[in-house]
Structure formats: structure tokens, C-alpha cells
Amino acid sequence: MLTNTPEYWISKLELIAHPEGGYYKRTYQAEEQISDQELSVQFTGQRLLYTSIYFLLQSHDVSHFHRLKSDELWYFHAGSPLTIHVIHENGSYEEVKLGLNLENGETPQYLVPKNAIFGSSVMLNNTFSLVGCMVSPGFDFQDFELLAQDDLLQQYPQHKEIIKKLAYELLPV
């Protein structure tokens, strides 16, 4: 199996489908836990101090817009560069190129701040990106909010183009 294919990485790293799109596997988690009493974020119960995953996204897929109550630090590992699309709490939009070509404006790591709305897409066609994501306080699906297109368009009409690309469209019942 060729190492430059997404199938290689998915198989060798034992990645599974992620609800936001792409594939992932938790690789590390802290033994220590923390409560929201020590932090400026509110959640129920305890959270691990940090968690880390591998995340693979193919160019025919996107990581849909979502929000976390924790900071998430992204690290580039392999494949093509990835674009992280961020709508910050103040409503401003930022596009970050995650990769190793510094001359092309790419960066090998980027911090998505807690409460930001973000998703990602692979920059080149017919390729994939393999990244690592470390979340602190640790990731818990209770703190994961997948965002719908209609809701985002009402809040941020100025970002219509990227919202249409990265947010789920709710289908009529």
C-alpha cells in the first residue's frame, strides 16, 4: 500500500469516521482531570486536562463548521496543505493555511480559540491532509456543537460563501 494515499493512513492509524467529516482517532489523553471551577468556561462535570487526535480529511470532503468550548491546537503531519476556516467570536473571518510551505504563507501549527466557529478543507484536489489536534481542556462530545447553515447565515450573512461550503444544510422534515 502506498504511503501517499489516504487509505494507507486510515488503515495504519486505525482512523474512523468523524461526525464533522473526515476520519480521526484519539491518540493521547491526560490522566489528570479539571472542572470548570478552575476555568473561564462552563461545562458539566470533569474534563481531561487535554486530549489529542489524528485527523485526516480528503479533498472531496470538508470538516463542517462546529464550535468547541476549549482551545484546539492543530499540527500539520502529512499530505497536502489544509485550510482552517475560522469565524471568531467578534464575527471576523480568518482563513489559515496549515502546512509546511512557509514561503506560501502556510504554518505548521495554529490555535483555534475556544468558542470560535471553524471547519476545514484540503487546499489541493484529489489529495488529503493528515493533521493532529490537541484540545485543552480535553475534548468531550458534550462540548461539541455542529452548526447548521440557516443559523449561521442569520448570524453572519457577510460570510455567506464559506458558510454555504462548510455548514450542514438542514433538510425539511
C-alpha positions as MATLAB code, in Angstrom:
seq = 'MLTNTPEYWISKLELIAHPEGGYYKRTYQAEEQISDQELSVQFTGQRLLYTSIYFLLQSHDVSHFHRLKSDELWYFHAGSPLTIHVIHENGSYEEVKLGLNLENGETPQYLVPKNAIFGSSVMLNNTFSLVGCMVSPGFDFQDFELLAQDDLLQQYPQHKEIIKKLAYELLPV';
ca = [
       0.000    0.000    0.000;
       1.371    3.421   -0.944;
       2.100    5.821    1.912;
       0.882    8.803   -0.111;
      -2.752    7.627   -0.145;
      -5.464    8.397    2.412;
      -6.313    4.686    2.564;
      -2.807    3.937    3.854;
      -3.080    6.410    6.736;
      -6.689    5.470    7.559;
      -5.723    1.787    7.742;
      -2.346    2.090    9.512;
      -3.561    4.631   12.086;
      -6.926    2.838   12.514;
      -8.927    6.012   11.863;
     -12.736    6.034   11.982;
     -15.334    8.420   10.509;
     -15.813   11.684   12.428;
     -19.301   13.306   12.711;
     -17.962   16.642   11.370;
     -16.414   14.926    8.302;
     -13.095   13.173    7.740;
     -11.516   10.472    9.895;
      -9.957   10.501   13.365;
      -8.523    8.531   16.242;
      -7.798    9.665   19.777;
      -4.100    9.148   20.371;
      -3.456   10.631   23.810;
      -5.325   11.866   26.817;
      -4.173   13.292   30.091;
      -4.625   11.282   33.243;
      -5.452   14.464   35.149;
      -8.927   15.996   35.119;
     -10.179   19.506   35.699;
     -13.557   21.089   36.447;
     -14.974   24.341   35.127;
     -14.382   25.903   38.558;
     -10.719   26.470   37.647;
     -11.504   27.829   34.165;
     -13.341   30.608   32.371;
     -15.583   28.105   30.561;
     -18.683   26.328   31.793;
     -19.286   22.622   31.383;
     -20.872   19.852   33.413;
     -18.632   17.549   35.409;
     -14.933   16.967   34.866;
     -12.824   17.115   31.691;
      -9.466   15.586   30.951;
      -6.724   18.201   31.105;
      -6.010   17.614   27.386;
      -6.737   15.168   24.564;
      -5.084   14.661   21.189;
      -6.220   13.068   17.916;
      -5.072   12.315   14.415;
      -7.470   13.846   11.878;
      -7.480   13.054    8.153;
      -9.519   14.970    5.602;
      -9.776   14.162    1.906;
     -10.197   16.843   -0.756;
     -13.700   15.627   -1.706;
     -14.883   16.185    1.881;
     -14.947   19.064    4.379;
     -14.818   19.384    8.120;
     -18.163   21.099    8.766;
     -18.474   24.247   10.835;
     -18.546   23.453   14.531;
     -17.687   25.047   17.856;
     -15.833   23.799   20.938;
     -15.736   25.152   24.486;
     -11.963   24.515   24.516;
      -8.931   25.745   22.599;
      -7.784   23.392   19.823;
      -4.185   23.372   18.604;
      -3.705   21.976   15.065;
      -0.428   20.433   13.817;
       0.345   19.526   10.188;
       1.686   15.982    9.646;
       1.387   14.768    6.034;
      -0.294   15.160    2.658;
      -1.494   18.432    1.162;
      -1.919   21.727    2.969;
      -5.219   22.281    4.765;
      -7.232   25.460    5.146;
      -8.782   26.139    8.548;
     -11.765   28.498    8.215;
     -12.497   30.410   11.429;
     -15.339   32.765   12.356;
     -14.154   34.381   15.575;
     -16.458   35.380   18.438;
     -16.367   39.004   17.210;
     -17.706   37.871   13.789;
     -14.457   38.335   11.859;
     -13.437   35.616    9.406;
      -9.917   34.187    9.173;
      -8.507   31.675    6.703;
      -5.367   29.841    7.876;
      -3.188   27.660    5.643;
      -1.849   24.713    7.646;
       1.204   23.155    6.004;
       4.973   23.283    5.691;
       5.495   25.736    2.807;
       6.255   28.858    4.837;
       7.061   30.814    1.643;
       3.452   30.195    0.553;
       2.023   31.586    3.805;
       1.487   28.180    5.417;
       2.116   27.497    9.091;
       2.869   24.105   10.693;
       0.558   24.764   13.661;
      -2.381   27.008   14.536;
      -4.526   27.572   17.621;
      -8.303   27.757   17.125;
      -9.554   29.669   20.181;
     -12.400   28.296   22.285;
     -15.910   29.360   21.161;
     -14.732   30.127   17.611;
     -16.733   28.581   14.771;
     -14.444   26.603   12.499;
     -14.134   23.946    9.843;
     -11.513   22.917    7.338;
     -10.914   21.898    3.738;
      -7.991   20.437    1.794;
      -6.323   23.023   -0.441;
      -5.487   20.742   -3.426;
      -7.809   18.465   -5.446;
      -7.511   14.659   -5.326;
      -5.379   14.709   -2.160;
      -5.695   14.507    1.607;
      -4.317   16.175    4.732;
      -3.238   14.440    7.926;
      -3.098   16.683   10.979;
      -3.011   16.367   14.744;
      -5.365   18.266   17.035;
      -4.781   18.805   20.752;
      -7.732   20.101   22.791;
      -7.437   21.629   26.269;
      -9.481   21.161   28.425;
      -9.859   17.770   26.773;
     -12.399   17.083   24.049;
     -15.792   15.780   25.092;
     -18.724   15.418   22.668;
     -20.868   17.293   25.245;
     -18.839   20.401   24.335;
     -19.069   19.842   20.549;
     -21.660   21.869   18.623;
     -22.186   21.128   14.918;
     -23.667   24.262   13.336;
     -26.435   24.481   10.717;
     -26.286   26.655    7.624;
     -29.508   28.594    8.329;
     -28.430   29.557   11.848;
     -25.006   30.732   10.701;
     -26.411   32.682    7.744;
     -28.725   34.579   10.106;
     -25.824   35.468   12.414;
     -23.096   36.052    9.802;
     -24.645   36.933    6.409;
     -21.352   38.580    5.412;
     -19.740   35.098    5.328;
     -22.406   33.504    3.102;
     -19.978   31.907    0.613;
     -17.916   29.958    3.158;
     -20.975   29.105    5.291;
     -22.662   27.542    2.234;
     -19.499   25.478    1.660;
     -18.836   24.281    5.216;
     -22.113   24.255    7.189;
     -24.663   21.482    7.205;
     -27.883   22.250    5.405;
     -30.872   21.072    7.408;
     -33.313   19.161    5.234;
     -37.082   19.739    5.579;
     -38.858   17.085    7.634;
];
